[in-house]
mmCIF file of N, CA and C in Angstrom:
data_model
loop_
_atom_site.group_PDB
_atom_site.id
_atom_site.type_symbol
_atom_site.label_atom_id
_atom_site.label_comp_id
_atom_site.label_asym_id
_atom_site.label_seq_id
_atom_site.Cartn_x
_atom_site.Cartn_y
_atom_site.Cartn_z
ATOM 1 N N ILE A 228 12.984 1.275 12.647
ATOM 2 C CA ILE A 228 12.871 0.425 13.823
ATOM 3 C C ILE A 228 12.263 -0.915 13.378
ATOM 4 N N PRO A 229 12.976 -1.995 13.523
ATOM 5 C CA PRO A 229 12.499 -3.290 13.036
ATOM 6 C C PRO A 229 11.140 -3.700 13.586
ATOM 7 N N GLU A 230 10.840 -3.377 14.849
ATOM 8 C CA GLU A 230 9.561 -3.772 15.445
ATOM 9 C C GLU A 230 8.373 -3.130 14.723
ATOM 10 N N LEU A 231 8.583 -1.948 14.149
ATOM 11 C CA LEU A 231 7.483 -1.239 13.498
ATOM 12 C C LEU A 231 7.293 -1.619 12.035
ATOM 13 N N GLN A 232 8.229 -2.347 11.441
ATOM 14 C CA GLN A 232 8.103 -2.698 10.030
ATOM 15 C C GLN A 232 6.831 -3.484 9.757
ATOM 16 N N GLY A 233 6.482 -4.414 10.624
ATOM 17 C CA GLY A 233 5.248 -5.188 10.457
ATOM 18 C C GLY A 233 4.017 -4.311 10.539
ATOM 19 N N VAL A 234 4.036 -3.320 11.420
ATOM 20 C CA VAL A 234 2.912 -2.391 11.551
ATOM 21 C C VAL A 234 2.754 -1.585 10.270
ATOM 22 N N PHE A 235 3.870 -1.076 9.733
ATOM 23 C CA PHE A 235 3.806 -0.282 8.510
ATOM 24 C C PHE A 235 3.308 -1.119 7.338
ATOM 25 N N LYS A 236 3.751 -2.373 7.257
ATOM 26 C CA LYS A 236 3.298 -3.242 6.172
ATOM 27 C C LYS A 236 1.803 -3.512 6.293
ATOM 28 N N ALA A 237 1.306 -3.698 7.503
ATOM 29 C CA ALA A 237 -0.127 -3.924 7.701
ATOM 30 C C ALA A 237 -0.923 -2.693 7.302
ATOM 31 N N LEU A 238 -0.433 -1.513 7.671
ATOM 32 C CA LEU A 238 -1.119 -0.284 7.275
ATOM 33 C C LEU A 238 -1.108 -0.121 5.766
ATOM 34 N N GLU A 239 -0.001 -0.448 5.126
ATOM 35 C CA GLU A 239 0.098 -0.331 3.680
ATOM 36 C C GLU A 239 -0.929 -1.247 3.013
ATOM 37 N N ARG A 240 -1.062 -2.476 3.491
ATOM 38 C CA ARG A 240 -2.030 -3.403 2.899
ATOM 39 C C ARG A 240 -3.455 -2.901 3.111
ATOM 40 N N LYS A 241 -3.733 -2.312 4.255
ATOM 41 C CA LYS A 241 -5.073 -1.831 4.560
ATOM 42 C C LYS A 241 -5.473 -0.692 3.626
ATOM 43 N N MET A 242 -4.530 0.164 3.278
ATOM 44 C CA MET A 242 -4.834 1.335 2.468
ATOM 45 C C MET A 242 -4.746 1.063 0.971
ATOM 46 N N LEU A 243 -4.155 -0.061 0.571
ATOM 47 C CA LEU A 243 -3.982 -0.365 -0.834
ATOM 48 C C LEU A 243 -5.338 -0.660 -1.461
ATOM 49 N N LEU A 244 -5.676 0.062 -2.510
ATOM 50 C CA LEU A 244 -6.974 -0.090 -3.140
ATOM 51 C C LEU A 244 -6.886 -0.853 -4.452
ATOM 52 N N LEU A 245 -5.833 -0.616 -5.221
ATOM 53 C CA LEU A 245 -5.786 -1.147 -6.577
ATOM 54 C C LEU A 245 -4.353 -1.304 -7.049
ATOM 55 N N VAL A 246 -4.064 -2.425 -7.677
ATOM 56 C CA VAL A 246 -2.801 -2.627 -8.372
ATOM 57 C C VAL A 246 -3.160 -3.318 -9.672
ATOM 58 N N LYS A 247 -2.868 -2.666 -10.792
ATOM 59 C CA LYS A 247 -3.205 -3.280 -12.073
ATOM 60 C C LYS A 247 -2.397 -2.666 -13.196
ATOM 61 N N ASN A 248 -2.351 -3.375 -14.308
ATOM 62 C CA ASN A 248 -1.766 -2.844 -15.525
ATOM 63 C C ASN A 248 -2.880 -2.211 -16.331
ATOM 64 N N VAL A 249 -2.614 -1.039 -16.868
ATOM 65 C CA VAL A 249 -3.600 -0.317 -17.661
ATOM 66 C C VAL A 249 -3.039 -0.155 -19.063
ATOM 67 N N GLU A 250 -3.785 -0.639 -20.048
ATOM 68 C CA GLU A 250 -3.365 -0.491 -21.434
ATOM 69 C C GLU A 250 -3.674 0.924 -21.906
ATOM 70 N N THR A 251 -2.692 1.541 -22.551
ATOM 71 C CA THR A 251 -2.882 2.869 -23.134
ATOM 72 C C THR A 251 -2.497 2.789 -24.607
ATOM 73 N N LEU A 252 -2.709 3.850 -25.332
ATOM 74 C CA LEU A 252 -2.315 3.887 -26.741
ATOM 75 C C LEU A 252 -0.809 3.798 -26.908
ATOM 76 N N HIS A 253 -0.062 4.064 -25.835
ATOM 77 C CA HIS A 253 1.395 4.089 -25.899
ATOM 78 C C HIS A 253 2.031 2.974 -25.066
ATOM 79 N N GLY A 254 1.278 1.930 -24.797
ATOM 80 C CA GLY A 254 1.807 0.804 -24.037
ATOM 81 C C GLY A 254 1.098 0.634 -22.705
ATOM 82 N N SER A 255 1.462 -0.421 -22.013
ATOM 83 C CA SER A 255 0.858 -0.748 -20.729
ATOM 84 C C SER A 255 1.634 -0.064 -19.610
ATOM 85 N N VAL A 256 0.906 0.558 -18.688
ATOM 86 C CA VAL A 256 1.529 1.162 -17.513
ATOM 87 C C VAL A 256 1.009 0.431 -16.280
ATOM 88 N N HIS A 257 1.824 0.384 -15.255
ATOM 89 C CA HIS A 257 1.477 -0.282 -14.004
ATOM 90 C C HIS A 257 0.965 0.785 -13.037
ATOM 91 N N VAL A 258 -0.224 0.580 -12.487
ATOM 92 C CA VAL A 258 -0.864 1.569 -11.619
ATOM 93 C C VAL A 258 -1.053 0.986 -10.225
ATOM 94 N N THR A 259 -0.654 1.738 -9.220
ATOM 95 C CA THR A 259 -0.856 1.368 -7.821
ATOM 96 C C THR A 259 -1.599 2.512 -7.148
ATOM 97 N N MET A 260 -2.747 2.194 -6.569
ATOM 98 C CA MET A 260 -3.605 3.216 -5.958
ATOM 99 C C MET A 260 -3.683 2.967 -4.464
ATOM 100 N N TYR A 261 -3.417 4.006 -3.685
ATOM 101 C CA TYR A 261 -3.534 3.949 -2.228
ATOM 102 C C TYR A 261 -4.624 4.913 -1.790
ATOM 103 N N GLY A 262 -5.355 4.520 -0.771
ATOM 104 C CA GLY A 262 -6.411 5.380 -0.260
ATOM 105 C C GLY A 262 -7.682 5.208 -1.070
ATOM 106 N N THR A 263 -8.710 5.888 -0.640
ATOM 107 C CA THR A 263 -10.006 5.823 -1.302
ATOM 108 C C THR A 263 -10.348 7.197 -1.850
ATOM 109 N N PRO A 264 -10.717 7.278 -3.131
ATOM 110 C CA PRO A 264 -11.133 8.582 -3.669
ATOM 111 C C PRO A 264 -12.275 9.146 -2.819
ATOM 112 N N LYS A 265 -12.209 10.415 -2.518
ATOM 113 C CA LYS A 265 -13.186 11.055 -1.639
ATOM 114 C C LYS A 265 -13.947 12.132 -2.397
ATOM 115 N N GLY A 266 -15.222 11.891 -2.631
ATOM 116 C CA GLY A 266 -16.073 12.893 -3.272
ATOM 117 C C GLY A 266 -15.485 13.413 -4.558
ATOM 118 N N ASN A 267 -15.434 14.724 -4.661
ATOM 119 C CA ASN A 267 -14.899 15.321 -5.881
ATOM 120 C C ASN A 267 -13.461 15.807 -5.703
ATOM 121 N N ARG A 268 -12.775 15.325 -4.683
ATOM 122 C CA ARG A 268 -11.372 15.706 -4.482
ATOM 123 C C ARG A 268 -10.501 15.044 -5.539
ATOM 124 N N PRO A 269 -9.510 15.755 -6.028
ATOM 125 C CA PRO A 269 -8.597 15.121 -6.991
ATOM 126 C C PRO A 269 -7.687 14.130 -6.275
ATOM 127 N N ALA A 270 -7.159 13.209 -7.037
ATOM 128 C CA ALA A 270 -6.154 12.289 -6.505
ATOM 129 C C ALA A 270 -4.775 12.891 -6.768
ATOM 130 N N ILE A 271 -3.803 12.481 -5.979
ATOM 131 C CA ILE A 271 -2.416 12.862 -6.226
ATOM 132 C C ILE A 271 -1.862 11.837 -7.215
ATOM 133 N N LEU A 272 -1.387 12.289 -8.356
ATOM 134 C CA LEU A 272 -0.841 11.418 -9.390
ATOM 135 C C LEU A 272 0.669 11.567 -9.405
ATOM 136 N N THR A 273 1.377 10.427 -9.316
ATOM 137 C CA THR A 273 2.834 10.473 -9.373
ATOM 138 C C THR A 273 3.317 9.690 -10.586
ATOM 139 N N TYR A 274 4.446 10.119 -11.114
ATOM 140 C CA TYR A 274 5.125 9.421 -12.210
ATOM 141 C C TYR A 274 6.618 9.564 -11.935
ATOM 142 N N HIS A 275 7.275 8.467 -11.782
ATOM 143 C CA HIS A 275 8.658 8.428 -11.317
ATOM 144 C C HIS A 275 9.657 8.988 -12.333
ATOM 145 N N ASP A 276 10.867 9.165 -11.876
ATOM 146 C CA ASP A 276 11.970 9.628 -12.712
ATOM 147 C C ASP A 276 12.568 8.429 -13.464
ATOM 148 N N ILE A 277 13.384 8.715 -14.459
ATOM 149 C CA ILE A 277 14.003 7.675 -15.280
ATOM 150 C C ILE A 277 14.864 6.764 -14.403
ATOM 151 N N GLY A 278 14.713 5.457 -14.609
ATOM 152 C CA GLY A 278 15.499 4.467 -13.878
ATOM 153 C C GLY A 278 14.935 4.099 -12.522
ATOM 154 N N LEU A 279 13.813 4.671 -12.147
ATOM 155 C CA LEU A 279 13.202 4.382 -10.856
ATOM 156 C C LEU A 279 11.796 3.824 -11.077
ATOM 157 N N ASN A 280 11.115 3.490 -9.994
ATOM 158 C CA ASN A 280 9.692 3.188 -10.038
ATOM 159 C C ASN A 280 9.039 3.960 -8.892
ATOM 160 N N HIS A 281 7.740 3.783 -8.712
ATOM 161 C CA HIS A 281 7.072 4.626 -7.702
ATOM 162 C C HIS A 281 7.617 4.391 -6.299
ATOM 163 N N LYS A 282 8.043 3.174 -6.007
ATOM 164 C CA LYS A 282 8.553 2.905 -4.659
ATOM 165 C C LYS A 282 9.900 3.582 -4.432
ATOM 166 N N THR A 283 10.826 3.396 -5.375
ATOM 167 C CA THR A 283 12.157 3.952 -5.187
ATOM 168 C C THR A 283 12.168 5.468 -5.281
ATOM 169 N N CYS A 284 11.213 6.031 -6.015
ATOM 170 C CA CYS A 284 11.178 7.486 -6.194
ATOM 171 C C CYS A 284 10.372 8.195 -5.098
ATOM 172 N N PHE A 285 9.218 7.624 -4.721
ATOM 173 C CA PHE A 285 8.296 8.365 -3.863
ATOM 174 C C PHE A 285 8.110 7.835 -2.445
ATOM 175 N N ASN A 286 8.587 6.626 -2.129
ATOM 176 C CA ASN A 286 8.415 6.134 -0.756
ATOM 177 C C ASN A 286 9.011 7.074 0.286
ATOM 178 N N PRO A 287 10.226 7.616 0.065
ATOM 179 C CA PRO A 287 10.748 8.544 1.092
ATOM 180 C C PRO A 287 9.816 9.735 1.336
ATOM 181 N N LEU A 288 9.217 10.261 0.297
ATOM 182 C CA LEU A 288 8.306 11.398 0.455
ATOM 183 C C LEU A 288 7.026 10.987 1.166
ATOM 184 N N PHE A 289 6.371 9.932 0.680
ATOM 185 C CA PHE A 289 5.073 9.558 1.237
ATOM 186 C C PHE A 289 5.181 8.872 2.596
ATOM 187 N N ASN A 290 6.348 8.386 2.967
ATOM 188 C CA ASN A 290 6.543 7.819 4.302
ATOM 189 C C ASN A 290 6.972 8.870 5.321
ATOM 190 N N PHE A 291 7.252 10.084 4.865
ATOM 191 C CA PHE A 291 7.633 11.179 5.746
ATOM 192 C C PHE A 291 6.441 11.531 6.642
ATOM 193 N N GLU A 292 6.688 11.675 7.915
ATOM 194 C CA GLU A 292 5.620 11.885 8.892
ATOM 195 C C GLU A 292 4.691 13.044 8.531
ATOM 196 N N ASP A 293 5.246 14.153 8.079
ATOM 197 C CA ASP A 293 4.413 15.320 7.764
ATOM 198 C C ASP A 293 3.498 15.094 6.567
ATOM 199 N N MET A 294 3.811 14.133 5.707
ATOM 200 C CA MET A 294 2.953 13.850 4.546
ATOM 201 C C MET A 294 1.680 13.111 4.939
ATOM 202 N N GLN A 295 1.661 12.507 6.118
ATOM 203 C CA GLN A 295 0.481 11.752 6.537
ATOM 204 C C GLN A 295 -0.753 12.647 6.633
ATOM 205 N N GLU A 296 -0.559 13.886 7.036
ATOM 206 C CA GLU A 296 -1.670 14.837 7.113
ATOM 207 C C GLU A 296 -2.269 15.078 5.729
ATOM 208 N N ILE A 297 -1.441 15.121 4.714
ATOM 209 C CA ILE A 297 -1.913 15.350 3.340
ATOM 210 C C ILE A 297 -2.554 14.098 2.765
ATOM 211 N N THR A 298 -1.870 12.957 2.905
ATOM 212 C CA THR A 298 -2.360 11.742 2.257
ATOM 213 C C THR A 298 -3.628 11.186 2.894
ATOM 214 N N GLN A 299 -3.953 11.605 4.096
ATOM 215 C CA GLN A 299 -5.210 11.127 4.672
ATOM 216 C C GLN A 299 -6.419 11.772 3.998
ATOM 217 N N HIS A 300 -6.199 12.855 3.256
ATOM 218 C CA HIS A 300 -7.295 13.557 2.598
ATOM 219 C C HIS A 300 -7.399 13.277 1.105
ATOM 220 N N PHE A 301 -6.416 12.605 0.539
ATOM 221 C CA PHE A 301 -6.388 12.370 -0.902
ATOM 222 C C PHE A 301 -5.990 10.925 -1.200
ATOM 223 N N ALA A 302 -6.551 10.388 -2.251
ATOM 224 C CA ALA A 302 -6.060 9.120 -2.778
ATOM 225 C C ALA A 302 -4.766 9.421 -3.542
ATOM 226 N N VAL A 303 -3.865 8.451 -3.589
ATOM 227 C CA VAL A 303 -2.590 8.614 -4.290
ATOM 228 C C VAL A 303 -2.510 7.543 -5.372
ATOM 229 N N CYS A 304 -2.299 7.971 -6.594
ATOM 230 C CA CYS A 304 -2.208 7.069 -7.734
ATOM 231 C C CYS A 304 -0.782 7.135 -8.286
ATOM 232 N N HIS A 305 -0.052 6.024 -8.144
ATOM 233 C CA HIS A 305 1.314 5.933 -8.649
ATOM 234 C C HIS A 305 1.281 5.215 -9.999
ATOM 235 N N VAL A 306 1.924 5.781 -10.994
ATOM 236 C CA VAL A 306 2.019 5.160 -12.315
ATOM 237 C C VAL A 306 3.478 4.817 -12.582
ATOM 238 N N ASP A 307 3.726 3.540 -12.910
ATOM 239 C CA ASP A 307 5.070 3.095 -13.280
ATOM 240 C C ASP A 307 5.131 2.915 -14.786
ATOM 241 N N ALA A 308 6.183 3.415 -15.381
ATOM 242 C CA ALA A 308 6.397 3.257 -16.817
ATOM 243 C C ALA A 308 6.545 1.775 -17.157
ATOM 244 N N PRO A 309 6.319 1.405 -18.407
ATOM 245 C CA PRO A 309 6.429 0.002 -18.798
ATOM 246 C C PRO A 309 7.777 -0.594 -18.401
ATOM 247 N N GLY A 310 7.709 -1.739 -17.714
ATOM 248 C CA GLY A 310 8.911 -2.448 -17.327
ATOM 249 C C GLY A 310 9.625 -1.914 -16.105
ATOM 250 N N GLN A 311 9.067 -0.933 -15.429
ATOM 251 C CA GLN A 311 9.745 -0.340 -14.274
ATOM 252 C C GLN A 311 9.180 -0.800 -12.936
ATOM 253 N N GLN A 312 8.048 -1.492 -12.927
ATOM 254 C CA GLN A 312 7.461 -1.940 -11.665
ATOM 255 C C GLN A 312 8.273 -3.094 -11.084
ATOM 256 N N ASP A 313 8.110 -3.337 -9.793
ATOM 257 C CA ASP A 313 8.787 -4.456 -9.125
ATOM 258 C C ASP A 313 8.436 -5.750 -9.841
ATOM 259 N N GLY A 314 9.442 -6.587 -10.084
ATOM 260 C CA GLY A 314 9.213 -7.888 -10.690
ATOM 261 C C GLY A 314 9.033 -7.873 -12.200
ATOM 262 N N ALA A 315 9.213 -6.730 -12.830
ATOM 263 C CA ALA A 315 9.046 -6.651 -14.286
ATOM 264 C C ALA A 315 10.161 -7.419 -14.983
ATOM 265 N N ALA A 316 9.822 -8.015 -16.111
ATOM 266 C CA ALA A 316 10.815 -8.737 -16.904
ATOM 267 C C ALA A 316 11.778 -7.737 -17.544
ATOM 268 N N SER A 317 12.987 -8.171 -17.784
ATOM 269 C CA SER A 317 13.972 -7.325 -18.467
ATOM 270 C C SER A 317 13.555 -7.131 -19.917
ATOM 271 N N PHE A 318 13.894 -5.970 -20.464
ATOM 272 C CA PHE A 318 13.609 -5.736 -21.871
ATOM 273 C C PHE A 318 14.530 -6.604 -22.718
ATOM 274 N N PRO A 319 14.012 -7.161 -23.803
ATOM 275 C CA PRO A 319 14.854 -7.986 -24.670
ATOM 276 C C PRO A 319 16.005 -7.168 -25.255
ATOM 277 N N THR A 320 17.124 -7.825 -25.506
ATOM 278 C CA THR A 320 18.265 -7.160 -26.115
ATOM 279 C C THR A 320 17.850 -6.582 -27.460
ATOM 280 N N GLY A 321 18.193 -5.344 -27.700
ATOM 281 C CA GLY A 321 17.867 -4.687 -28.963
ATOM 282 C C GLY A 321 16.487 -4.069 -29.009
ATOM 283 N N ALA A 322 15.675 -4.274 -27.955
ATOM 284 C CA ALA A 322 14.331 -3.680 -27.941
ATOM 285 C C ALA A 322 14.440 -2.161 -27.838
ATOM 286 N N ARG A 323 13.552 -1.463 -28.495
ATOM 287 C CA ARG A 323 13.536 -0.004 -28.455
ATOM 288 C C ARG A 323 12.614 0.442 -27.319
ATOM 289 N N TYR A 324 13.166 1.214 -26.423
ATOM 290 C CA TYR A 324 12.380 1.711 -25.290
ATOM 291 C C TYR A 324 11.736 3.036 -25.669
ATOM 292 N N ASN A 325 10.527 3.243 -25.233
ATOM 293 C CA ASN A 325 9.807 4.478 -25.558
ATOM 294 C C ASN A 325 10.530 5.711 -25.035
ATOM 295 N N SER A 326 10.296 6.835 -25.680
ATOM 296 C CA SER A 326 10.860 8.108 -25.231
ATOM 297 C C SER A 326 10.072 8.630 -24.037
ATOM 298 N N THR A 327 10.638 9.575 -23.324
ATOM 299 C CA THR A 327 9.917 10.178 -22.198
ATOM 300 C C THR A 327 8.681 10.921 -22.690
ATOM 301 N N SER A 328 8.717 11.424 -23.911
ATOM 302 C CA SER A 328 7.522 12.092 -24.475
ATOM 303 C C SER A 328 6.381 11.102 -24.642
ATOM 304 N N SER A 329 6.682 9.901 -25.098
ATOM 305 C CA SER A 329 5.603 8.916 -25.258
ATOM 306 C C SER A 329 5.127 8.427 -23.897
ATOM 307 N N TRP A 330 6.025 8.374 -22.908
ATOM 308 C CA TRP A 330 5.582 8.057 -21.549
ATOM 309 C C TRP A 330 4.546 9.075 -21.100
ATOM 310 N N ALA A 331 4.846 10.337 -21.302
ATOM 311 C CA ALA A 331 3.933 11.405 -20.872
ATOM 312 C C ALA A 331 2.587 11.285 -21.587
ATOM 313 N N ARG A 332 2.603 10.906 -22.861
ATOM 314 C CA ARG A 332 1.344 10.765 -23.602
ATOM 315 C C ARG A 332 0.528 9.579 -23.115
ATOM 316 N N SER A 333 1.140 8.647 -22.401
ATOM 317 C CA SER A 333 0.405 7.485 -21.906
ATOM 318 C C SER A 333 -0.411 7.816 -20.659
ATOM 319 N N LEU A 334 -0.171 8.960 -20.039
ATOM 320 C CA LEU A 334 -0.841 9.268 -18.766
ATOM 321 C C LEU A 334 -2.327 9.592 -18.857
ATOM 322 N N PRO A 335 -2.819 10.255 -19.879
ATOM 323 C CA PRO A 335 -4.252 10.604 -19.857
ATOM 324 C C PRO A 335 -5.166 9.397 -20.105
ATOM 325 N N PHE A 336 -5.159 8.437 -19.207
ATOM 326 C CA PHE A 336 -6.070 7.302 -19.314
ATOM 327 C C PHE A 336 -7.193 7.484 -18.309
ATOM 328 N N LYS A 337 -8.285 6.797 -18.530
ATOM 329 C CA LYS A 337 -9.442 6.942 -17.655
ATOM 330 C C LYS A 337 -9.505 5.743 -16.719
ATOM 331 N N MET A 338 -9.658 6.010 -15.443
ATOM 332 C CA MET A 338 -9.834 4.927 -14.477
ATOM 333 C C MET A 338 -11.230 5.028 -13.891
ATOM 334 N N VAL A 339 -11.876 3.901 -13.757
ATOM 335 C CA VAL A 339 -13.217 3.853 -13.192
ATOM 336 C C VAL A 339 -13.140 3.199 -11.829
ATOM 337 N N TRP A 340 -13.633 3.872 -10.803
ATOM 338 C CA TRP A 340 -13.593 3.350 -9.439
ATOM 339 C C TRP A 340 -14.885 2.605 -9.156
ATOM 340 N N GLN A 341 -14.743 1.397 -8.675
ATOM 341 C CA GLN A 341 -15.921 0.593 -8.353
ATOM 342 C C GLN A 341 -15.850 0.103 -6.936
#
């Protein structure tokens, strides 16, 4: 519904906590955090499928009405592989792209909430 798009965008901005690039041993990953970490509750960590980013892969799930009950209790941390976030530059011709195994090894990074 077009009238509600502005409302959803305002809610998205209100809940957005962090957007940054995080350097790992296997390259830089783009991290988008929604919600506020609560006590000792774990965050929901997402990592998109090949050829997608967190928006194209997970927006349908997290925008689903029934997911609102879950996401109100947990922070959600979306990780985009190098070059997959919105607005990323194209990879140079002939550049070697990391394997999915090296993508997976880039995930155990430490984030500090302030």
